[in-house]
Amino acid sequence: LAGIFTPGLACLGGGQLSSVQAPLVESTLVRLYLHLWPPVLEEALSAHPWSFALSRELRAGKEELRPRANYRRRYALPADCLRPVGLTSGHHYVLGGQDILTNAAIADLLFVRRLEDPALFPPAFRQALAWGMAAALSTAKNNDPRMRQECLQRSQAFLMEAAARDENSQQPVIEATPWELARFGGEVDPCRR
């Protein structure tokens, strides 16, 4: 609990920490924090295709019953999917409720999954979450719209920093040229470039 609780309160100035009484779970502030945490976390996770939250899964599909439908197949989204990123086949798709509609024969879905363990988050992302929680608490507990706006701005700044770092840390896939494939027998070391 301390891993998600203390940073958000510290962003509000630390005075809130002294108002938390033991036992922790009975505190009104803790109950409020636990109520606000899931939507703040899901919003931050949905903001970007984070490499630490990406998952890939083959989905079993159903044929569409309507012959005039734009898409012939329907695939259910995984239960822990917060944001579909795309089909690895590159096929076009649309969301239809909790389903993906596409013409792809196989749906190999890349998606941002729901994570709950703050230890898995990079530092800038944790900072964004702390400021996001501070924004939510500043309105819910203190009714301070000015503080909320300041905390939201800081949260957005840390989210942008975390997204930039996440993009920079991902290795690009470099396609081999036909000459390289012929020269190296179909196996090209991308580090050679």
XYZ file of C-alpha atoms in Angstrom:
193
model
C 0.000 0.000 0.000
C 2.822 2.440 0.816
C 4.227 2.060 -2.719
C 1.159 3.751 -4.198
C 0.021 5.835 -1.253
C 2.958 7.857 0.059
C 4.212 9.420 -3.226
C 0.802 10.923 -4.065
C 0.415 12.401 -0.607
C 3.981 13.714 -0.658
C 3.135 15.650 -3.855
C 0.423 17.461 -1.899
C 3.023 18.832 0.487
C 3.524 16.147 3.095
C 1.132 17.665 5.613
C -1.383 15.044 4.536
C 0.942 12.266 5.714
C 0.537 13.248 9.348
C -3.258 12.946 9.039
C -3.022 9.245 8.232
C -3.683 7.275 11.386
C -3.061 3.658 12.259
C -4.512 1.316 11.333
C -3.964 2.573 7.809
C -6.868 0.751 6.178
C -9.467 2.483 8.361
C -8.348 5.989 7.391
C -10.797 8.001 5.264
C -7.857 9.303 3.242
C -6.670 5.755 2.506
C -10.163 4.664 1.440
C -10.378 7.705 -0.822
C -6.942 6.941 -2.258
C -7.852 3.304 -2.946
C -11.058 4.430 -4.680
C -9.243 6.945 -6.919
C -6.187 4.784 -7.708
C -7.671 2.412 -10.364
C -8.985 5.121 -12.749
C -5.826 7.243 -12.425
C -3.658 4.185 -13.123
C -5.770 3.025 -16.084
C -5.750 6.508 -17.622
C -1.945 6.703 -17.386
C -1.475 3.185 -18.773
C -3.842 3.970 -21.670
C -1.971 7.157 -22.602
C 0.829 5.428 -24.535
C 1.829 1.946 -25.780
C 4.263 1.473 -22.861
C 6.874 -1.196 -23.517
C 6.619 -2.393 -19.899
C 2.858 -2.971 -20.297
C 2.707 -4.423 -23.825
C 1.397 -7.904 -24.288
C 0.712 -10.032 -27.341
C -1.930 -12.694 -27.652
C -3.485 -14.817 -30.381
C -7.245 -14.541 -30.264
C -9.770 -17.128 -31.374
C -12.318 -15.587 -33.714
C -15.899 -16.060 -34.759
C -17.283 -15.637 -38.238
C -19.706 -12.742 -38.552
C -23.240 -13.893 -39.210
C -24.191 -10.946 -41.400
C -22.928 -11.432 -44.946
C -23.017 -7.688 -45.700
C -20.844 -6.676 -42.728
C -17.680 -4.705 -43.500
C -15.662 -7.153 -41.406
C -15.999 -10.916 -41.550
C -14.428 -11.853 -38.214
C -14.889 -10.876 -34.595
C -12.294 -11.449 -31.869
C -12.863 -10.864 -28.161
C -10.482 -8.460 -26.438
C -8.409 -9.999 -23.620
C -9.845 -9.323 -20.153
C -6.746 -7.336 -19.124
C -6.655 -5.194 -22.305
C -6.716 -1.456 -21.627
C -5.759 -0.316 -25.113
C -5.380 -2.292 -28.333
C -2.251 -1.193 -30.189
C -2.779 -3.190 -33.375
C -2.753 -6.512 -35.111
C 0.744 -7.761 -35.851
C -0.450 -8.745 -39.337
C -1.070 -5.063 -40.058
C -4.742 -5.666 -40.928
C -7.203 -2.860 -40.323
C -9.614 -3.322 -37.430
C -12.294 -1.438 -35.536
C -13.507 -1.833 -31.983
C -17.032 -3.052 -31.455
C -17.720 -3.088 -27.732
C -15.400 -5.699 -26.237
C -14.562 -7.134 -29.660
C -12.188 -6.374 -32.505
C -13.774 -6.532 -35.936
C -11.432 -7.314 -38.834
C -10.987 -9.401 -41.949
C -7.763 -10.978 -40.621
C -7.874 -14.776 -40.505
C -5.705 -14.757 -37.364
C -5.804 -12.001 -34.769
C -2.358 -11.689 -33.200
C -3.166 -8.710 -30.994
C -0.634 -6.318 -29.479
C -2.170 -4.428 -26.547
C -1.468 -2.451 -23.383
C -2.418 -4.634 -20.442
C -3.623 -3.665 -16.993
C -0.770 -3.723 -14.465
C -1.131 -3.096 -10.764
C 2.357 -3.486 -9.298
C 4.115 -0.076 -9.067
C 7.477 -1.881 -8.855
C 7.094 -2.668 -12.583
C 6.813 1.016 -13.551
C 9.785 3.158 -14.615
C 10.587 6.170 -12.390
C 9.089 8.904 -14.615
C 5.862 6.890 -14.948
C 5.680 6.486 -11.143
C 6.140 10.261 -10.799
C 3.304 10.854 -13.273
C 1.073 8.539 -11.238
C 1.985 10.266 -7.978
C 1.100 13.688 -9.411
C -2.074 12.237 -10.979
C -3.138 10.907 -7.585
C -2.279 14.241 -5.976
C -4.559 15.960 -8.515
C -7.417 13.571 -7.776
C -6.947 13.920 -4.018
C -6.643 17.706 -4.111
C -10.175 17.923 -5.473
C -11.759 14.993 -3.615
C -10.266 15.738 -0.180
C -9.400 19.440 -0.151
C -11.604 20.851 -2.954
C -8.639 22.873 -4.236
C -9.018 23.410 -8.019
C -5.811 25.480 -8.250
C -3.755 22.704 -6.663
C -5.515 20.164 -8.886
C -4.534 22.075 -12.032
C -0.905 22.353 -10.908
C -0.753 18.637 -10.074
C -2.359 17.716 -13.424
C 0.219 19.789 -15.301
C 3.051 18.057 -13.478
C 1.473 14.652 -14.087
C 1.181 15.381 -17.826
C 4.793 16.599 -17.969
C 6.043 13.389 -16.326
C 3.834 11.272 -18.619
C 5.325 12.993 -21.684
C 8.848 12.473 -20.307
C 8.118 8.812 -19.546
C 6.649 8.279 -23.037
C 9.682 9.890 -24.698
C 12.060 7.722 -22.662
C 9.990 4.640 -23.438
C 10.083 5.340 -27.188
C 13.833 6.014 -27.114
C 14.528 2.755 -25.296
C 12.723 0.556 -27.821
C 14.884 -1.089 -30.461
C 13.687 -0.335 -33.995
C 13.199 -3.270 -36.313
C 15.435 -2.773 -39.331
C 14.399 -4.624 -42.452
C 17.199 -6.164 -44.507
C 17.620 -5.019 -48.087
C 17.459 -7.628 -50.874
C 21.225 -7.228 -51.376
C 21.904 -7.965 -47.683
C 19.650 -11.006 -47.753
C 21.539 -12.363 -50.800
C 24.986 -11.451 -49.436
C 24.515 -12.819 -45.915
C 22.320 -15.817 -46.746
C 19.065 -14.506 -45.351
C 20.425 -13.629 -41.915
C 21.399 -10.032 -41.359
C 22.755 -8.740 -38.072
C 21.008 -5.356 -37.500
C 24.013 -4.235 -35.398
C 26.142 -4.353 -38.554
C 24.602 -1.124 -39.809
